[in-house]
């Protein structure tokens, strides 16, 4: 075979590889566009339902599983074609398939806020199962190279984690952390104020607090609170979500897009939410309307991008009570005027 023939063959292989990579990227791009359009339609429909007070807790879970199953089906289809992939197309195939796997993990992480604990665990197990399938396929079509060393140059290799970086990134993404960004922990009988310059567009964690008074100024992206007892806490407007768990005998004055409360008892919430609050494993929790949204400056409202005019404080979904014909016994409304007329009075209440 001549040099020219070898060169031409190499060029042809490269062209075929580039063509296959382009086709795969085009296919995944179309799937992604359809997913984005579907998510947008669902979001708009749900916003319309929320404004009318018609959103149902079950709808959130049902829509989640529809989207999840479609993404899983896409991955299964892709993994099923692995044995037919040409050798030169393997790197592009693995990169694109792993990107979809990571996207699946992120979708589950982003949905944790609105899923019952059982469904969270089920979804995370699905991500782990798909991760395992991906690595089985990866080992099949791209086996690791074996290296040999001779004589005195042979060295022992240090033991390494059996999980690859790709596997770790997907599994970690399916386990949201409650300790991110600015953190305030392990405080008793103290008053603290987190200033806007440290909270704006960031993630805030408040944890292990007893008999404290806390003000979170500014417009955080998310706020996570856990193990709170006998406290009074003000936060918001939070541009995305507030997640609260393991709280007892505490008072909250909150403004956010979404609010999820887990394992909380004997606690009062005065809230402004543009979606609706969701509770799970809670008892004797009460909800009242945020008394005066003018306590928050117009500049702060604009930075948060929350709709000041929409407040669904009285719409509460209980994952432990799905009966449509009877109200949940785990929460009640605070219909009386609140016993405070300012944030300072609330902190002193």
Short mmCIF file of C-alpha atoms in Angstrom, two decimals:
data_model
loop_
_atom_site.label_atom_id
_atom_site.label_comp_id
_atom_site.label_asym_id
_atom_site.label_seq_id
_atom_site.Cartn_x
_atom_site.Cartn_y
_atom_site.Cartn_z
CA UNK A 1 0.00 0.00 0.00
CA UNK A 2 1.37 3.39 -0.94
CA UNK A 3 1.82 6.32 1.41
CA UNK A 4 -0.86 8.22 -0.53
CA UNK A 5 -3.34 5.39 0.00
CA UNK A 6 -2.66 5.33 3.78
CA UNK A 7 -3.03 9.10 4.00
CA UNK A 8 -6.29 9.03 2.07
CA UNK A 9 -7.63 6.27 4.32
CA UNK A 10 -6.76 8.26 7.44
CA UNK A 11 -8.45 11.36 6.03
CA UNK A 12 -11.57 9.34 5.23
CA UNK A 13 -11.68 7.88 8.75
CA UNK A 14 -11.36 11.36 10.25
CA UNK A 15 -14.12 12.68 8.02
CA UNK A 16 -16.44 9.81 8.98
CA UNK A 17 -15.67 10.33 12.67
CA UNK A 18 -16.38 14.05 12.41
CA UNK A 19 -19.59 13.35 10.51
CA UNK A 20 -20.78 10.85 13.14
CA UNK A 21 -19.93 13.24 15.97
CA UNK A 22 -21.85 16.04 14.24
CA UNK A 23 -24.89 13.78 13.74
CA UNK A 24 -24.91 12.73 17.40
CA UNK A 25 -24.61 16.28 18.63
CA UNK A 26 -27.41 17.33 16.28
CA UNK A 27 -29.65 14.53 17.57
CA UNK A 28 -29.02 15.31 21.25
CA UNK A 29 -29.48 19.03 20.58
CA UNK A 30 -32.93 18.36 19.10
CA UNK A 31 -33.88 16.23 22.09
CA UNK A 32 -32.68 18.96 24.44
CA UNK A 33 -34.73 21.59 22.58
CA UNK A 34 -37.84 19.45 22.88
CA UNK A 35 -37.17 18.96 26.61
CA UNK A 36 -36.74 22.70 27.13
CA UNK A 37 -39.95 23.45 25.23
CA UNK A 38 -41.86 20.84 27.26
CA UNK A 39 -40.48 22.19 30.56
CA UNK A 40 -41.45 25.72 29.50
CA UNK A 41 -45.01 24.67 28.65
CA UNK A 42 -45.40 22.78 31.92
CA UNK A 43 -44.01 25.73 33.87
CA UNK A 44 -46.38 28.20 32.20
CA UNK A 45 -49.37 25.93 32.74
CA UNK A 46 -48.50 25.46 36.40
CA UNK A 47 -48.00 29.18 36.92
CA UNK A 48 -51.48 29.76 35.50
CA UNK A 49 -52.90 27.12 37.84
CA UNK A 50 -51.11 28.66 40.82
CA UNK A 51 -52.53 32.10 40.11
CA UNK A 52 -56.02 30.55 40.01
CA UNK A 53 -55.36 28.46 43.12
CA UNK A 54 -55.81 25.24 41.16
CA UNK A 55 -52.38 23.61 41.44
CA UNK A 56 -52.53 20.11 42.91
CA UNK A 57 -49.68 18.49 44.83
CA UNK A 58 -50.03 15.27 42.85
CA UNK A 59 -49.48 17.15 39.58
CA UNK A 60 -45.95 18.07 40.62
CA UNK A 61 -44.98 14.43 41.16
CA UNK A 62 -46.79 13.21 38.04
CA UNK A 63 -45.07 15.77 35.79
CA UNK A 64 -41.71 14.93 37.34
CA UNK A 65 -42.00 11.23 36.52
CA UNK A 66 -43.12 11.95 32.96
CA UNK A 67 -40.02 14.05 32.32
CA UNK A 68 -37.76 11.60 34.18
CA UNK A 69 -39.02 8.60 32.22
CA UNK A 70 -38.49 10.33 28.88
CA UNK A 71 -34.88 11.16 29.79
CA UNK A 72 -34.29 7.59 31.01
CA UNK A 73 -35.75 6.21 27.76
CA UNK A 74 -33.40 8.41 25.73
CA UNK A 75 -30.41 7.17 27.71
CA UNK A 76 -31.52 3.52 27.44
CA UNK A 77 -31.83 3.90 23.68
CA UNK A 78 -28.39 5.43 23.44
CA UNK A 79 -26.78 2.75 25.63
CA UNK A 80 -28.45 0.03 23.61
CA UNK A 81 -26.64 1.20 20.47
CA UNK A 82 -23.20 1.10 22.06
CA UNK A 83 -22.10 -2.20 20.50
CA UNK A 84 -22.73 -0.81 17.01
CA UNK A 85 -20.58 2.30 17.48
CA UNK A 86 -17.45 2.41 15.31
CA UNK A 87 -14.19 2.55 17.22
CA UNK A 88 -13.30 6.04 16.02
CA UNK A 89 -16.71 7.33 17.19
CA UNK A 90 -16.46 5.94 20.75
CA UNK A 91 -15.06 9.10 22.44
CA UNK A 92 -17.78 11.33 20.96
CA UNK A 93 -20.47 8.79 21.83
CA UNK A 94 -19.31 8.49 25.46
CA UNK A 95 -19.03 12.26 25.89
CA UNK A 96 -22.55 12.89 24.60
CA UNK A 97 -24.08 10.00 26.54
CA UNK A 98 -22.38 11.08 29.75
CA UNK A 99 -23.62 14.62 29.23
CA UNK A 100 -27.19 13.30 29.09
CA UNK A 101 -26.53 11.23 32.22
CA UNK A 102 -25.28 14.32 34.05
CA UNK A 103 -28.34 16.22 32.86
CA UNK A 104 -30.54 13.46 34.33
CA UNK A 105 -28.76 13.77 37.69
CA UNK A 106 -29.19 17.54 37.69
CA UNK A 107 -32.88 17.22 36.88
CA UNK A 108 -33.36 14.99 39.93
CA UNK A 109 -31.36 17.36 42.14
CA UNK A 110 -33.39 20.37 41.00
CA UNK A 111 -36.64 18.51 41.72
CA UNK A 112 -35.78 17.40 45.28
CA UNK A 113 -37.49 20.47 46.72
CA UNK A 114 -40.93 19.31 45.57
CA UNK A 115 -40.84 15.53 45.92
CA UNK A 116 -41.86 13.33 48.84
CA UNK A 117 -38.93 11.56 50.49
CA UNK A 118 -39.91 8.21 48.97
CA UNK A 119 -39.84 9.67 45.45
CA UNK A 120 -36.54 11.44 46.08
CA UNK A 121 -34.91 8.14 47.02
CA UNK A 122 -36.53 6.34 44.11
CA UNK A 123 -35.30 8.96 41.63
CA UNK A 124 -31.78 8.91 43.05
CA UNK A 125 -31.76 5.10 42.75
CA UNK A 126 -32.69 5.47 39.08
CA UNK A 127 -29.76 7.85 38.55
CA UNK A 128 -27.40 5.36 40.23
CA UNK A 129 -28.74 2.51 38.11
CA UNK A 130 -28.25 4.50 34.89
CA UNK A 131 -24.75 5.48 36.04
CA UNK A 132 -23.89 1.82 36.56
CA UNK A 133 -25.23 0.92 33.11
CA UNK A 134 -23.19 3.71 31.54
CA UNK A 135 -19.98 2.44 33.11
CA UNK A 136 -20.74 -1.12 32.09
CA UNK A 137 -21.04 0.10 28.50
CA UNK A 138 -17.93 2.25 28.85
CA UNK A 139 -15.91 -0.75 30.04
CA UNK A 140 -17.24 -2.83 27.16
CA UNK A 141 -16.45 -0.46 24.28
CA UNK A 142 -13.47 1.37 25.78
CA UNK A 143 -11.55 -1.10 27.97
CA UNK A 144 -8.79 0.35 30.08
CA UNK A 145 -5.30 -0.09 28.71
CA UNK A 146 -2.93 -2.35 30.59
CA UNK A 147 0.58 -1.12 31.17
CA UNK A 148 3.63 -3.24 31.93
CA UNK A 149 6.94 -2.22 33.48
CA UNK A 150 10.19 -4.09 33.25
CA UNK A 151 12.93 -4.70 35.80
CA UNK A 152 13.87 -1.99 38.27
CA UNK A 153 11.56 0.54 36.56
CA UNK A 154 8.49 -1.34 37.75
CA UNK A 155 6.62 0.67 40.36
CA UNK A 156 3.65 -0.05 42.53
CA UNK A 157 0.66 2.05 41.65
CA UNK A 158 -1.10 3.72 44.53
CA UNK A 159 -4.63 2.40 45.13
CA UNK A 160 -7.24 4.60 43.50
CA UNK A 161 -10.94 5.09 43.94
CA UNK A 162 -12.74 2.53 41.81
CA UNK A 163 -15.24 5.15 40.68
CA UNK A 164 -14.24 7.31 37.78
CA UNK A 165 -14.59 11.08 37.88
CA UNK A 166 -17.58 10.82 35.57
CA UNK A 167 -19.38 8.41 37.90
CA UNK A 168 -18.61 10.54 40.94
CA UNK A 169 -19.91 13.70 39.28
CA UNK A 170 -23.26 12.12 38.46
CA UNK A 171 -23.81 10.46 41.83
CA UNK A 172 -22.86 13.57 43.77
CA UNK A 173 -25.20 15.68 41.68
CA UNK A 174 -28.09 13.51 42.84
CA UNK A 175 -27.37 14.25 46.51
CA UNK A 176 -28.08 17.90 47.35
CA UNK A 177 -26.01 19.36 50.16
CA UNK A 178 -27.55 21.40 52.96
CA UNK A 179 -24.27 23.12 53.80
CA UNK A 180 -23.39 25.47 51.00
CA UNK A 181 -22.45 29.14 50.60
CA UNK A 182 -22.76 31.33 53.71
CA UNK A 183 -23.36 29.27 56.83
CA UNK A 184 -24.49 30.12 60.37
CA UNK A 185 -24.33 27.16 62.75
CA UNK A 186 -24.34 26.08 66.38
CA UNK A 187 -25.68 29.25 68.02
CA UNK A 188 -27.74 29.67 71.19
CA UNK A 189 -29.39 32.75 72.74
CA UNK A 190 -27.88 35.12 70.13
CA UNK A 191 -29.05 37.64 67.53
CA UNK A 192 -27.43 37.67 64.08
CA UNK A 193 -27.95 39.65 60.88
CA UNK A 194 -26.55 38.45 57.55
CA UNK A 195 -25.93 41.51 55.38
CA UNK A 196 -26.95 41.80 51.74
CA UNK A 197 -23.37 42.00 50.47
CA UNK A 198 -22.77 38.43 51.68
CA UNK A 199 -26.18 36.96 50.80
CA UNK A 200 -27.20 38.43 47.42
CA UNK A 201 -27.65 35.65 44.82
CA UNK A 202 -25.91 33.17 47.14
CA UNK A 203 -26.86 30.02 49.04
CA UNK A 204 -27.47 30.37 52.78
CA UNK A 205 -27.42 27.67 55.47
CA UNK A 206 -28.84 28.15 58.97
CA UNK A 207 -28.44 25.09 61.19
CA UNK A 208 -28.41 23.95 64.82
CA UNK A 209 -29.86 27.13 66.28
CA UNK A 210 -31.62 27.42 69.64
CA UNK A 211 -33.43 30.49 70.97
CA UNK A 212 -31.89 32.82 68.38
CA UNK A 213 -33.14 35.82 66.43
CA UNK A 214 -31.93 35.87 62.82
CA UNK A 215 -32.38 38.33 59.94
CA UNK A 216 -31.21 37.37 56.46
CA UNK A 217 -31.01 40.58 54.45
CA UNK A 218 -30.67 40.87 50.68
CA UNK A 219 -31.86 38.51 47.96
CA UNK A 220 -30.36 35.02 48.41
CA UNK A 221 -30.85 32.41 45.72
CA UNK A 222 -31.68 29.65 48.20
CA UNK A 223 -31.94 29.28 51.98
CA UNK A 224 -31.57 25.94 53.81
CA UNK A 225 -32.56 25.70 57.49
CA UNK A 226 -32.29 22.64 59.72
CA UNK A 227 -32.45 21.80 63.43
CA UNK A 228 -34.04 25.06 64.53
CA UNK A 229 -35.64 25.38 67.97
CA UNK A 230 -37.38 28.32 69.71
CA UNK A 231 -36.10 30.83 67.17
CA UNK A 232 -37.49 33.85 65.32
CA UNK A 233 -36.21 34.12 61.73
CA UNK A 234 -36.71 36.66 58.95
CA UNK A 235 -35.57 35.92 55.39
CA UNK A 236 -36.40 37.15 51.93
CA UNK A 237 -37.19 37.87 49.31
CA UNK A 238 -35.42 34.65 48.26
CA UNK A 239 -35.36 34.44 44.47
CA UNK A 240 -35.68 30.64 44.35
CA UNK A 241 -36.33 28.21 47.21
CA UNK A 242 -36.42 27.95 50.99
CA UNK A 243 -35.99 24.46 52.46
CA UNK A 244 -36.74 23.91 56.17
CA UNK A 245 -36.40 20.69 58.17
CA UNK A 246 -36.45 19.59 61.80
CA UNK A 247 -37.85 22.76 63.36
CA UNK A 248 -39.75 23.16 66.62
CA UNK A 249 -41.60 26.08 68.24
CA UNK A 250 -40.18 28.67 65.84
CA UNK A 251 -41.63 31.71 64.05
CA UNK A 252 -40.74 32.54 60.45
CA UNK A 253 -41.31 35.66 58.36
CA UNK A 254 -40.44 34.58 54.83
CA UNK A 255 -40.71 35.61 51.19
CA UNK A 256 -39.69 33.29 48.36
CA UNK A 257 -40.70 31.67 45.12
CA UNK A 258 -40.93 28.17 46.60
CA UNK A 259 -41.11 26.84 50.16
CA UNK A 260 -40.62 23.22 51.31
CA UNK A 261 -40.99 22.25 54.98
CA UNK A 262 -40.11 18.82 56.39
CA UNK A 263 -40.40 17.26 59.85
CA UNK A 264 -41.50 20.44 61.62
CA UNK A 265 -43.91 20.88 64.55
CA UNK A 266 -45.57 23.70 66.53
CA UNK A 267 -44.23 26.41 64.23
CA UNK A 268 -45.78 29.54 62.69
CA UNK A 269 -45.08 30.81 59.18
CA UNK A 270 -45.95 34.29 57.93
CA UNK A 271 -45.18 33.99 54.26
CA UNK A 272 -45.20 35.48 50.78
CA UNK A 273 -44.78 32.69 48.18
CA UNK A 274 -45.36 32.93 44.44
CA UNK A 275 -45.66 29.15 44.04
CA UNK A 276 -47.09 27.33 47.04
CA UNK A 277 -45.76 25.91 50.27
CA UNK A 278 -45.29 22.14 50.53
CA UNK A 279 -45.08 20.29 53.84
CA UNK A 280 -44.11 16.71 54.69
CA UNK A 281 -44.04 14.92 58.06
CA UNK A 282 -45.26 18.09 59.81
CA UNK A 283 -47.78 18.64 62.59
CA UNK A 284 -49.31 21.72 64.21
CA UNK A 285 -47.86 24.16 61.73
CA UNK A 286 -49.73 27.39 60.97
CA UNK A 287 -49.60 29.71 57.98
CA UNK A 288 -50.43 33.39 57.82
CA UNK A 289 -50.01 36.12 55.22
CA UNK A 290 -46.86 38.25 55.23
CA UNK A 291 -48.37 41.36 56.90
CA UNK A 292 -46.80 44.18 54.90
CA UNK A 293 -44.65 43.61 51.82
CA UNK A 294 -43.70 47.30 51.84
CA UNK A 295 -41.30 46.44 54.66
CA UNK A 296 -39.10 45.24 51.80
CA UNK A 297 -37.68 47.97 49.56
CA UNK A 298 -38.65 48.19 45.89
CA UNK A 299 -34.99 47.89 44.93
CA UNK A 300 -34.78 44.57 46.78
CA UNK A 301 -37.94 43.30 45.09
CA UNK A 302 -36.47 44.09 41.68
CA UNK A 303 -33.23 42.28 42.49
CA UNK A 304 -35.14 39.20 43.64
CA UNK A 305 -37.32 39.12 40.49
CA UNK A 306 -40.21 37.82 42.59
CA UNK A 307 -43.79 38.83 41.77
CA UNK A 308 -44.80 41.04 44.66
CA UNK A 309 -48.43 40.96 43.50
CA UNK A 310 -48.74 37.15 43.73
CA UNK A 311 -48.94 35.60 47.18
CA UNK A 312 -50.26 32.06 47.62
CA UNK A 313 -49.73 31.93 51.37
CA UNK A 314 -52.98 30.01 51.93
CA UNK A 315 -52.21 27.28 49.36
CA UNK A 316 -50.33 24.53 51.19
CA UNK A 317 -49.68 21.05 49.78
CA UNK A 318 -49.27 18.24 52.31
CA UNK A 319 -47.48 15.14 50.99
CA UNK A 320 -48.88 13.18 53.94
CA UNK A 321 -52.46 14.14 53.15
CA UNK A 322 -53.53 13.69 49.54
CA UNK A 323 -57.29 13.44 50.11
CA UNK A 324 -58.98 16.06 47.94
CA UNK A 325 -62.30 16.20 49.81
CA UNK A 326 -60.95 16.89 53.31
CA UNK A 327 -58.42 19.46 54.60
CA UNK A 328 -55.15 18.27 56.05
CA UNK A 329 -55.16 18.07 59.86
CA UNK A 330 -51.44 18.88 59.93
CA UNK A 331 -51.70 22.61 59.22
CA UNK A 332 -54.09 25.52 59.76
CA UNK A 333 -54.44 29.14 58.64
CA UNK A 334 -53.70 32.13 60.83
CA UNK A 335 -56.72 34.27 59.97
CA UNK A 336 -56.32 36.86 62.74
CA UNK A 337 -54.19 39.99 62.33
CA UNK A 338 -50.59 39.27 63.35
CA UNK A 339 -49.49 40.65 66.73
CA UNK A 340 -46.67 42.73 65.21
CA UNK A 341 -46.47 45.78 62.94
CA UNK A 342 -42.80 45.73 61.93
CA UNK A 343 -39.85 43.39 61.59
CA UNK A 344 -38.47 44.60 64.93
CA UNK A 345 -41.78 43.82 66.64
CA UNK A 346 -41.80 40.39 64.98
CA UNK A 347 -38.34 39.66 66.34
CA UNK A 348 -39.56 40.68 69.77
CA UNK A 349 -42.74 38.62 69.60
#
